[in-house]
Tab-separated table of C-alpha atoms (C1' of nucleotides) in Angstrom:
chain	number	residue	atom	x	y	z
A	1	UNK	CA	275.778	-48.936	142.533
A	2	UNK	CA	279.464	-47.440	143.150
A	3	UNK	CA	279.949	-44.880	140.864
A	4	UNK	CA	276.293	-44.204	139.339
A	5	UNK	CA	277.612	-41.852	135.987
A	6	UNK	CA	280.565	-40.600	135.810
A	7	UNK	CA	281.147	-37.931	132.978
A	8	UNK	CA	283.600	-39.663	131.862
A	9	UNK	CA	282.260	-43.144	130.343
A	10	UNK	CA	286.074	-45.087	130.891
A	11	UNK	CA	286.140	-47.185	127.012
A	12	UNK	CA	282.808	-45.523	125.489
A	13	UNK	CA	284.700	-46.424	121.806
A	14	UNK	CA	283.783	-50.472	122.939
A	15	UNK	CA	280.343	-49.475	124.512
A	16	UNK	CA	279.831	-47.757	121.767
A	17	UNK	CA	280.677	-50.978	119.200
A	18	UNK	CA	278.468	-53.404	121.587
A	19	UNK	CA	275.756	-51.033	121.725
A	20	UNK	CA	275.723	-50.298	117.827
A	21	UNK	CA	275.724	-54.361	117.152
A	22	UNK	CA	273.028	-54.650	119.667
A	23	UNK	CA	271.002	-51.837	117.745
A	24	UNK	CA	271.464	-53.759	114.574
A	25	UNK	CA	270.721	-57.321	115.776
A	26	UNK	CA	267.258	-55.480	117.270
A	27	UNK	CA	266.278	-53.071	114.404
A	28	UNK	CA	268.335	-53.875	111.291
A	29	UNK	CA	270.998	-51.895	109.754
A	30	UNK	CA	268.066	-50.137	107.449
A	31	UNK	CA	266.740	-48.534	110.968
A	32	UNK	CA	270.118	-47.652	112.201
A	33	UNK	CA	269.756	-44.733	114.512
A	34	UNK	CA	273.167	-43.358	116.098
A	35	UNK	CA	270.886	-41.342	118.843
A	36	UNK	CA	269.790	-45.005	119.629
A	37	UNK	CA	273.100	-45.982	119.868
A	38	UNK	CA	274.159	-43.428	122.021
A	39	UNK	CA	271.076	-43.725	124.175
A	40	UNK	CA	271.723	-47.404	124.594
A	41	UNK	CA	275.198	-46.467	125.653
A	42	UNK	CA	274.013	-44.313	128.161
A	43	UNK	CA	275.367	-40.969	126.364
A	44	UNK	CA	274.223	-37.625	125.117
A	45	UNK	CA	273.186	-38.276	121.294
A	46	UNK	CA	276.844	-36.218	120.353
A	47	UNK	CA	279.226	-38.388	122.135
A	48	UNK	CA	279.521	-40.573	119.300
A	49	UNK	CA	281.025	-38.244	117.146
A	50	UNK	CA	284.608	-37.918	120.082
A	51	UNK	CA	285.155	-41.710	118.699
A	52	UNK	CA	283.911	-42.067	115.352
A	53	UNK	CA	284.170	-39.673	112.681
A	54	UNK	CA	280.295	-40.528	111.420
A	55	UNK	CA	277.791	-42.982	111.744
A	56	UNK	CA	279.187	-44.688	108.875
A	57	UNK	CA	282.872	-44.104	110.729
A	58	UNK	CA	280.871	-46.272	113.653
A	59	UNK	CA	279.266	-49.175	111.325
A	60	UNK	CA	283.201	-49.362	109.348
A	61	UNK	CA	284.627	-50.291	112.408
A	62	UNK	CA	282.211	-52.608	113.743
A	63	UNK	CA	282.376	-54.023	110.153
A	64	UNK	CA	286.117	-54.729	110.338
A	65	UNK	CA	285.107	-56.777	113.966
A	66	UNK	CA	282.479	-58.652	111.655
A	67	UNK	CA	285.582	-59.931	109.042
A	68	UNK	CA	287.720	-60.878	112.090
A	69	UNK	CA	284.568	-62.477	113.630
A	70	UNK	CA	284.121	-64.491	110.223
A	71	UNK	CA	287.130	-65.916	110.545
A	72	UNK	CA	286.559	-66.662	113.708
A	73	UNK	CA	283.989	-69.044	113.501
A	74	UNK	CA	285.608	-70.315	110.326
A	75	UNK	CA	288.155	-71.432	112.714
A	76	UNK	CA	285.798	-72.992	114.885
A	77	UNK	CA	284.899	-74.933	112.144
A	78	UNK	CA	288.030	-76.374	110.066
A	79	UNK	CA	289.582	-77.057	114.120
A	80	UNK	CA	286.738	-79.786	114.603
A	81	UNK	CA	286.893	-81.352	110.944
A	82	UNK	CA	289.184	-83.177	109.329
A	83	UNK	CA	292.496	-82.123	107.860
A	84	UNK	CA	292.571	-82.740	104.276
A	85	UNK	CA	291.940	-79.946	102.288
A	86	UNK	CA	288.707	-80.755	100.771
A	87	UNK	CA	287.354	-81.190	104.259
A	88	UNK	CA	288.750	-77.896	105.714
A	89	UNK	CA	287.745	-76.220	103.014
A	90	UNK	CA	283.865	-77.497	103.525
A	91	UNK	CA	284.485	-76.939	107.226
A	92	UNK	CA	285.422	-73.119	106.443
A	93	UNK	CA	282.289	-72.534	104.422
A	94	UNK	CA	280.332	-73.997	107.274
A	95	UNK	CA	282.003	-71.510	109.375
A	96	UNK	CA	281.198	-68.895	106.944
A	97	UNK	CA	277.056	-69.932	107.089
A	98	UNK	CA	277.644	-70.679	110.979
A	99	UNK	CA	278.367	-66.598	110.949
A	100	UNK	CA	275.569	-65.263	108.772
A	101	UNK	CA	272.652	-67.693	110.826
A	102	UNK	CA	274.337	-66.039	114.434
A	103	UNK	CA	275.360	-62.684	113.390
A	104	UNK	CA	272.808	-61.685	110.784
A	105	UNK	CA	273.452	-58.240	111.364
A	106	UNK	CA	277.299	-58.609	110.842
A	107	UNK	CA	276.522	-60.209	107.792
A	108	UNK	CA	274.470	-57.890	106.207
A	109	UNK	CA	276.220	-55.400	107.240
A	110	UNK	CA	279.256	-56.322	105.941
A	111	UNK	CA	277.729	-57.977	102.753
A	112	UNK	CA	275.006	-55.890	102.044
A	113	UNK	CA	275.467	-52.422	103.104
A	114	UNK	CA	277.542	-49.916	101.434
A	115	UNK	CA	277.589	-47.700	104.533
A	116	UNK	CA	280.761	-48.780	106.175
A	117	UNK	CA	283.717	-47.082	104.193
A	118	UNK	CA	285.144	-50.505	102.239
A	119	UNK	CA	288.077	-48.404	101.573
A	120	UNK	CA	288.833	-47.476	105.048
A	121	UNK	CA	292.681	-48.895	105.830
A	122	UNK	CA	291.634	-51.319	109.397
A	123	UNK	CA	288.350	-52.341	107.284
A	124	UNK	CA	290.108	-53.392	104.248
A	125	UNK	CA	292.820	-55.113	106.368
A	126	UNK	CA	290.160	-57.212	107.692
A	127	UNK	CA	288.749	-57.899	104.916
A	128	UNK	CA	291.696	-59.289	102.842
A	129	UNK	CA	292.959	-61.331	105.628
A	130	UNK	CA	289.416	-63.024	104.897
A	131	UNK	CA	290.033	-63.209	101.518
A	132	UNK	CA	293.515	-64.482	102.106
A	133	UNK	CA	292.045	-67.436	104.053
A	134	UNK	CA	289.657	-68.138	101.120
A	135	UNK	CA	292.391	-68.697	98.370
A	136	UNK	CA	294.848	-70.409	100.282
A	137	UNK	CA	292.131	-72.701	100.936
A	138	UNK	CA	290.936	-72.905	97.654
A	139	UNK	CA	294.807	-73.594	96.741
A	140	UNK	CA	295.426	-76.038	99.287
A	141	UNK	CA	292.139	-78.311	98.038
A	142	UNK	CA	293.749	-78.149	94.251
A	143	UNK	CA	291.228	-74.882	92.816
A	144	UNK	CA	294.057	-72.702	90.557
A	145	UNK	CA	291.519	-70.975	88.396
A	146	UNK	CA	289.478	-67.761	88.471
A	147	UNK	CA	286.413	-70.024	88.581
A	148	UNK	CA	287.584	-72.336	91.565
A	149	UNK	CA	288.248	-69.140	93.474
A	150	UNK	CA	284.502	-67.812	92.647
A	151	UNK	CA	282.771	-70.743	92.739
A	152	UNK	CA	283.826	-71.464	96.639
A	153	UNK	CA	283.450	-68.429	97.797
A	154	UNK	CA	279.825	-67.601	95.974
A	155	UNK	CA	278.844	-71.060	96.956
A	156	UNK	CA	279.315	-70.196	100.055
A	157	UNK	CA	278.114	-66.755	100.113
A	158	UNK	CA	274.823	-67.830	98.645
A	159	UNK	CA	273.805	-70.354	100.863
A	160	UNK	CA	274.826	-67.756	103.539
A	161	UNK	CA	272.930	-64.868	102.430
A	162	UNK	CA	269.877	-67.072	101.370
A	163	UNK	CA	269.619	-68.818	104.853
A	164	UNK	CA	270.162	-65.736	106.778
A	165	UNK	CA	267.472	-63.929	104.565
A	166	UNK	CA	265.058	-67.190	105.448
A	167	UNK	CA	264.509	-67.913	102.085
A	168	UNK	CA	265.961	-71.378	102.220
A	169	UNK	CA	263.247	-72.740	104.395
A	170	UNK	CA	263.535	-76.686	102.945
A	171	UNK	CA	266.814	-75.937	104.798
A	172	UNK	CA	266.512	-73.925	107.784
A	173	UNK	CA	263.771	-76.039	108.906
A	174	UNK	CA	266.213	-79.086	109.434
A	175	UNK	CA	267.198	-80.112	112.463
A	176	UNK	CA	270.795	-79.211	113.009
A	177	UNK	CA	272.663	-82.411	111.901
A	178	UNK	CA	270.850	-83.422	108.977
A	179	UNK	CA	271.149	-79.258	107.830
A	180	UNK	CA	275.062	-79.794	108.595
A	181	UNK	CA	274.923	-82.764	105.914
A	182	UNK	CA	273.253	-81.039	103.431
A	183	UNK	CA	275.370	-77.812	103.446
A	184	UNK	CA	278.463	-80.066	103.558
A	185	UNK	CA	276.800	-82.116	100.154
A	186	UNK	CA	276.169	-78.790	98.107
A	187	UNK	CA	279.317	-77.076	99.490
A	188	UNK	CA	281.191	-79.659	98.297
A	189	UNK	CA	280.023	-79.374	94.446
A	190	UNK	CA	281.642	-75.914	94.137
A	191	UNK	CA	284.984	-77.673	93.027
A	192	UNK	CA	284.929	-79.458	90.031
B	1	UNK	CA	255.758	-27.277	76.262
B	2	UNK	CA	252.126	-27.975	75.697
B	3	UNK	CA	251.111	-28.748	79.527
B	4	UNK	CA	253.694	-27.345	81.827
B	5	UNK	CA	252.270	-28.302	85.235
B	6	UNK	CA	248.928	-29.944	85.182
B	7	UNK	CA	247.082	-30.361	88.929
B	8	UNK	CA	246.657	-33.879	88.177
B	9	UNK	CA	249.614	-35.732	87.006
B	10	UNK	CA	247.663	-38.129	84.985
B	11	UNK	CA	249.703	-41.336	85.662
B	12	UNK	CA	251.272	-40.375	88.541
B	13	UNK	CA	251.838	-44.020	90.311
B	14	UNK	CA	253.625	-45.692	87.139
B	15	UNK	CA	255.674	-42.054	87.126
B	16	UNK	CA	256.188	-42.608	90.771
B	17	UNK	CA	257.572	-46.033	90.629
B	18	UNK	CA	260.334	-45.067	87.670
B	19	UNK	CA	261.165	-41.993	90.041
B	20	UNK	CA	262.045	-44.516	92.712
B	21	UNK	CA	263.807	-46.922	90.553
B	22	UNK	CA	266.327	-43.947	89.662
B	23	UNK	CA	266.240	-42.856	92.757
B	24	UNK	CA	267.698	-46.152	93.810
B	25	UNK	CA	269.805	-46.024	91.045
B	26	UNK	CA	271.386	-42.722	92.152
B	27	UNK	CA	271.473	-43.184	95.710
B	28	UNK	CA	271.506	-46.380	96.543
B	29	UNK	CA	268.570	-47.942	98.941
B	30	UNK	CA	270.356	-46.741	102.179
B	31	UNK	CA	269.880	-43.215	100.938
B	32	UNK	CA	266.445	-43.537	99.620
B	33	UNK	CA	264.556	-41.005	100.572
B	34	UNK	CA	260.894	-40.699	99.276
B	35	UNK	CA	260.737	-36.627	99.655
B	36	UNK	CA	263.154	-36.991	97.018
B	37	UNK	CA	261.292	-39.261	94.733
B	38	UNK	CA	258.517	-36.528	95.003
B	39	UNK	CA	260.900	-33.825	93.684
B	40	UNK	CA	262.189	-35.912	90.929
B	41	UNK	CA	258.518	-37.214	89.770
B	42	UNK	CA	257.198	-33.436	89.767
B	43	UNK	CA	254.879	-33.650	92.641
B	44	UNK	CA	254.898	-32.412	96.274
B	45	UNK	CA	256.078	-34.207	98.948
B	46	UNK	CA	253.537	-35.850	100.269
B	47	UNK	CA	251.858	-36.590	96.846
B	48	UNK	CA	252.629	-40.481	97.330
B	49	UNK	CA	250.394	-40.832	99.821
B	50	UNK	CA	247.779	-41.333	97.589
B	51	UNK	CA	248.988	-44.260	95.763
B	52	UNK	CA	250.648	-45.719	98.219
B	53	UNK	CA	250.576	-46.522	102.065
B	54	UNK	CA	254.328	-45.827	102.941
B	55	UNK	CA	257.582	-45.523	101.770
B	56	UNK	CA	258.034	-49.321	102.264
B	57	UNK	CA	254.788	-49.501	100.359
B	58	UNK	CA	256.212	-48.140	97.029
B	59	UNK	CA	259.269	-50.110	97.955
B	60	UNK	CA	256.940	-52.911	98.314
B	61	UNK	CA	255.317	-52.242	94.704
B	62	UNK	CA	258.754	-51.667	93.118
B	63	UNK	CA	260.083	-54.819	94.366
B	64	UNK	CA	257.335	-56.793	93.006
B	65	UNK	CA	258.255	-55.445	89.764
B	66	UNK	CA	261.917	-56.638	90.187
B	67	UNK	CA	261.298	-60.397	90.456
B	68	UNK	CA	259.643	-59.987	87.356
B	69	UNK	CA	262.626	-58.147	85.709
B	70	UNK	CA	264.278	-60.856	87.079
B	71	UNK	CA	262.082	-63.606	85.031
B	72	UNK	CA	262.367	-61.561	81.621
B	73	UNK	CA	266.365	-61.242	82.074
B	74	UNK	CA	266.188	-65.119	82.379
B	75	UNK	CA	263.928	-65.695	79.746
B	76	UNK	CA	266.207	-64.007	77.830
B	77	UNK	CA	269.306	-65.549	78.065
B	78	UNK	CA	267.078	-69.246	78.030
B	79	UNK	CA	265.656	-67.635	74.545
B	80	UNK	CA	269.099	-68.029	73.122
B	81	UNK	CA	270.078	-71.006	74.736
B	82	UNK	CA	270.221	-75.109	73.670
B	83	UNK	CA	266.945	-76.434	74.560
B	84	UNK	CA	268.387	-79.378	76.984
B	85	UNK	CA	267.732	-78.894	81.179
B	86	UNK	CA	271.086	-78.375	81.931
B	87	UNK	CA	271.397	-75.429	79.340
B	88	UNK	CA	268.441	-73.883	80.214
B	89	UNK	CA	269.259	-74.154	83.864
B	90	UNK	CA	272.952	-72.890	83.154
B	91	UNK	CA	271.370	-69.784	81.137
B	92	UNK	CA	268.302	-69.066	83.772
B	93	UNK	CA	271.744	-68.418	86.346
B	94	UNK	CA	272.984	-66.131	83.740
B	95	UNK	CA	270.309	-63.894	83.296
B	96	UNK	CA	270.041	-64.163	87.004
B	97	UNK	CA	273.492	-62.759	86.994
B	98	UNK	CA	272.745	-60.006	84.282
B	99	UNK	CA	269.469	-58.771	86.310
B	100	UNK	CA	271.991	-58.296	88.953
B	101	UNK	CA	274.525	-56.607	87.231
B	102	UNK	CA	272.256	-54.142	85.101
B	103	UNK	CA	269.714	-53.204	87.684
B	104	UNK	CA	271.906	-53.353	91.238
B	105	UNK	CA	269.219	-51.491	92.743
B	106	UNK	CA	266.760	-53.554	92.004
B	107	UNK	CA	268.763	-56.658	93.319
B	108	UNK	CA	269.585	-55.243	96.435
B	109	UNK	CA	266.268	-54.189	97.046
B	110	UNK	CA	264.707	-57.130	95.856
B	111	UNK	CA	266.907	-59.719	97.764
B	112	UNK	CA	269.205	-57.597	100.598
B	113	UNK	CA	266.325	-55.017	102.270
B	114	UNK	CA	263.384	-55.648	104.738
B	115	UNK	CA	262.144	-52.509	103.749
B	116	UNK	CA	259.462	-54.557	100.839
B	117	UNK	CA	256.376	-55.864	102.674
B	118	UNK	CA	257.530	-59.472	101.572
B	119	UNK	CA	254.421	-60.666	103.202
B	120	UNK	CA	252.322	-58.194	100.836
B	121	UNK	CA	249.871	-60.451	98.419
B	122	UNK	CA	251.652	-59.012	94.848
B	123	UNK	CA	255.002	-59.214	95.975
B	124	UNK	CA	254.749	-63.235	97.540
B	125	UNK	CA	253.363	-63.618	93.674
B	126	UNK	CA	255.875	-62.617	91.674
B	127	UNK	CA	258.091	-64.220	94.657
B	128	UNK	CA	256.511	-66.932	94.297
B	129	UNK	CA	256.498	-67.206	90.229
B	130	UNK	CA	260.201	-66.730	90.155
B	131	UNK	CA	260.899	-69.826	92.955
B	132	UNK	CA	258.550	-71.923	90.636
B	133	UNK	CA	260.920	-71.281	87.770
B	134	UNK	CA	263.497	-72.100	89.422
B	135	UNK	CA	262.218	-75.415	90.518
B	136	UNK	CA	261.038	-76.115	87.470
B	137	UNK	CA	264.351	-75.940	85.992
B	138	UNK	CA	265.798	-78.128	88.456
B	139	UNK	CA	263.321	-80.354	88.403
B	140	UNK	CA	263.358	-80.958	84.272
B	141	UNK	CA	267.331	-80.893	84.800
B	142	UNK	CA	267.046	-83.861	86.958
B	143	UNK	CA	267.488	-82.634	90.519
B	144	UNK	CA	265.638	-84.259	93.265
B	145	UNK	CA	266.680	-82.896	96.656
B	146	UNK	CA	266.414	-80.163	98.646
B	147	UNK	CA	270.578	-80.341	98.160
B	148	UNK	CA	270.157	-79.879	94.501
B	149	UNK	CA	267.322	-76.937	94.805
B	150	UNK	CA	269.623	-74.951	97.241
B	151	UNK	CA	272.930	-75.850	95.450
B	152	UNK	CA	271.644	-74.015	92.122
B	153	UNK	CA	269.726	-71.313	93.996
B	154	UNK	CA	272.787	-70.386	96.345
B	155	UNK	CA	275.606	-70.490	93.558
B	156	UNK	CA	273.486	-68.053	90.733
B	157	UNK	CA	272.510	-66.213	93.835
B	158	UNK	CA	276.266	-66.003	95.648
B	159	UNK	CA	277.464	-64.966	91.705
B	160	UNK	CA	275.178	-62.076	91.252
B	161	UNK	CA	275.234	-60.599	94.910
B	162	UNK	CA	279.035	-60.929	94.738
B	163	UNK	CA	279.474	-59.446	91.383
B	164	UNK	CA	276.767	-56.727	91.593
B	165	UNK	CA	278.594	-55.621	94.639
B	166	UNK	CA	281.907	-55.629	93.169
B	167	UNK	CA	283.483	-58.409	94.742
B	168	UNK	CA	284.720	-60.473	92.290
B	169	UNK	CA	287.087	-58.765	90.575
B	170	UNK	CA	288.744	-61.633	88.907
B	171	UNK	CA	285.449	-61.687	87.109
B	172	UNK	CA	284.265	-58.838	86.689
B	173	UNK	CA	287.408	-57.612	84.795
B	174	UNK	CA	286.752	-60.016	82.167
B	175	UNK	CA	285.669	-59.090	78.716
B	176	UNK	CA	282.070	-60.255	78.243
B	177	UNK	CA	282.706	-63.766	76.571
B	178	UNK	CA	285.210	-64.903	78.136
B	179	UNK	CA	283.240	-63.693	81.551
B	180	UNK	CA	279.985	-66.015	80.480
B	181	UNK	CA	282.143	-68.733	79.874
B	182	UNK	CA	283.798	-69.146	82.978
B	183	UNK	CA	280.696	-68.616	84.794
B	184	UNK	CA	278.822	-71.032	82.807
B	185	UNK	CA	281.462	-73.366	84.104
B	186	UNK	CA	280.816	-72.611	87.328
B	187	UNK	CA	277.196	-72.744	87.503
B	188	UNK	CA	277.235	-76.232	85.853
B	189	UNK	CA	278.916	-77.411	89.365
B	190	UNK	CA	275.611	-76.954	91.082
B	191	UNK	CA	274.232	-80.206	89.568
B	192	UNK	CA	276.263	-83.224	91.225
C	1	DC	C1'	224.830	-27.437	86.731
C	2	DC	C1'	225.834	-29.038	91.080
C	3	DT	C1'	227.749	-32.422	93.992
C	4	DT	C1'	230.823	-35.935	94.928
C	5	DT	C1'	235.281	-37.909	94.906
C	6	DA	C1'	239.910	-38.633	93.600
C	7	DT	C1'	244.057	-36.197	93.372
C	8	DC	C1'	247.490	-32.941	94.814
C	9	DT	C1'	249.425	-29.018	97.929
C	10	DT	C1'	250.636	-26.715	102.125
C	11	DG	C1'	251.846	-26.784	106.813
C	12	DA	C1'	252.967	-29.102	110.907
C	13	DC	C1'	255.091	-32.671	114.109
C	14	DG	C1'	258.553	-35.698	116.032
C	15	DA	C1'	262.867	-38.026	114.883
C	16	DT	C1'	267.416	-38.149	112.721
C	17	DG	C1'	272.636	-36.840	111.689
C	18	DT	C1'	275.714	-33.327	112.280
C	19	DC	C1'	277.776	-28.931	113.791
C	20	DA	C1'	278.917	-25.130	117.251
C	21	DG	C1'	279.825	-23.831	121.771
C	22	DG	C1'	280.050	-24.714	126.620
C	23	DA	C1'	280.933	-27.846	130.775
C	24	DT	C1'	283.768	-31.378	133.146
C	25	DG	C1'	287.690	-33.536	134.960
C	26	DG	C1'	291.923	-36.362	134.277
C	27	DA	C1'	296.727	-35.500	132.881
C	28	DT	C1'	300.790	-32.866	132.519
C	29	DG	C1'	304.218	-29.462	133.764
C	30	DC	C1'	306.112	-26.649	137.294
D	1	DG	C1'	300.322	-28.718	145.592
D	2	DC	C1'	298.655	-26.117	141.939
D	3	DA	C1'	297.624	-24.258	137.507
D	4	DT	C1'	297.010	-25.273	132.834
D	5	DC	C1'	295.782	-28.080	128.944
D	6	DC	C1'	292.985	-30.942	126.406
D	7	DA	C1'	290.430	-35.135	125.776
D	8	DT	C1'	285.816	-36.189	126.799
D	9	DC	C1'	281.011	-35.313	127.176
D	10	DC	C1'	276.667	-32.282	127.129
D	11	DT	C1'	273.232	-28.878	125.435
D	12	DG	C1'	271.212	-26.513	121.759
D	13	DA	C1'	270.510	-25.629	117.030
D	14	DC	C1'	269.736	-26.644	112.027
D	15	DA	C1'	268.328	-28.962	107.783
D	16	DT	C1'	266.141	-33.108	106.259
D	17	DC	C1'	263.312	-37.045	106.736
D	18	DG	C1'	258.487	-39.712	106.908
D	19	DT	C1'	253.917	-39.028	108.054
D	20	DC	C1'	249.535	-36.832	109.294
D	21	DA	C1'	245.800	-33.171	108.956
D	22	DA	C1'	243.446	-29.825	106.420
D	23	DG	C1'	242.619	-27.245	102.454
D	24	DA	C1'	242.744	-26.558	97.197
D	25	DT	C1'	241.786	-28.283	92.591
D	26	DA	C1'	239.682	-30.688	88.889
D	27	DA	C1'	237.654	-34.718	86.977
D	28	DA	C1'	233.484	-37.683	87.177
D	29	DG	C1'	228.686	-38.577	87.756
D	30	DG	C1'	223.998	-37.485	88.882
DNA sequence: CCTTTATCTTGACGATGTCAGGATGGATGC
DNA sequence: GCATCCATCCTGACATCGTCAAGATAAAGG
């Protein structure tokens, strides 16, 4: 009510972030639209381009906040479960489904888009701490071998991508503690 | 030499859907544009109205035709595999794999876009032919639960999205038999 | 042979990403 | 206090996109 629009947004790089992860969560990264982006920001359809380089330059950043946000509720996770090594590591790849079910548009966007810039340096950053977390987990529960490392993280990964896709409906129609179970029983297979 | 330009294309649907395939191939489903398929099947750009409702509809159609691809690149590898469940199940996740690594485009379209109609009659089909396979498999290999279904599903499935998008580096570096075996070892971890 | 119908083309519309050029106003130097 | 600079934002334009409407072409069928 104070100050109505200012030409000068204040931090339009953030509203620009929230507004672009709203846009996805409502019309998928496939119907991106920076001029939605903007409009839901409350800018002309060129601001954008003062903060990010591109559109892309816009979905790399928000994809580095979507690796940082996976570890995040990774975290969440292995803090509530037990601390042997097995169990955090279990615990991390429920964090790592717990992700893909609430941020599906995260997910896909940093799994299965190829429009962020992977080689940016604050993207791949981000995404090697990640990866980081995954093999010293996958050390700590006794996995030394190319096929410990893959078969964690594509365990994982699958069940992730599947659920968030909803093509894992024997699954996603469980209520949440018997789902937990079951993801904690297959996750657990993926070392031998 | 003989016909340089007929009016009528003759076949121009099956021409259409190879078109799009290399367009996806090329470009990548982000950058799909169908003005472009057009251009590269011959025709003007509005030619593909005719055989099919939209965009997503030849996406729809080509899509279809991928979980097919995907049954013959199983098929394949079962073929030339030991007739017991657990080998046939352990060589169905290979040729998974391979259908992922030799047609990307396909995979990504198939299994990472909402752009396919997966509500569309043909496409639920051949959905729904290659999730009978797969149960089948499971099934004669001697899994029981929904744990066991998801567990083989998610791992061949985590594999082949992670290695078709260039993830897994360890891998994917490998020469080719020394590649199958280690993830033949790690798709036998989906059965408990 | 004439009509019908499927097939393809041309032209147009609104929407999109990006670029060029102009407007605004906070920050800096004096 | 004031003038200048420059980061920030806007307007307008362009090529390209998907889709629709209307016309052109040729194959099919009476």
């Amino acid at each position: 009510m104070t100050d109505e629009k200012p030409y000068h947004h204040g931090d339009l790089r953030s509203a620009l972030l929230a507004a672009a992860e709203a846009e996805l969560d409502a019309r998928g990264i496939e119907a991106f639209s920076l001029r939605a982006v903007a409009k839901r920001a409350g800018v002309s359809h060129a601001a954008p381009a003062h903060h990010f380089s591109d559109a892309n330059g816009l979905l790399t950043a928000l994809a580095a906040e979507g690796y940082r946000r996976l570890l995040a509720y990774q975290g969440r996770r292995q803090a509530s479960a037990a601390a042997e090594p097995a169990a955090q590591l279990v615990a991390s790849g429920l964090g790592y489904i717990d992700f893909a079910m609430e941020c599906p548009a995260l997910f896909r966007l940093v799994f299965g888009s190829v429009r962020p810039d992977h080689g940016a340096r604050d993207l791949q950053a981000a995404a090697s701490m990640a990866y980081t977390h995954l093999t010293d987990l996958v050390f700590a529960a006794g996995g030394r071998t190319v096929a410990d490392e893959s078969a964690v993280w594509a365990l994982a990964h699958g069940l992730a991508d599947l659920l968030s896709a909803g093509r894992l409906k024997g699954v996603a129609s469980m209520e949440p503690a018997m789902r937990d179970a079951v993801l904690r029983d297959v996750l657990a297979r993926s070392l031998p």
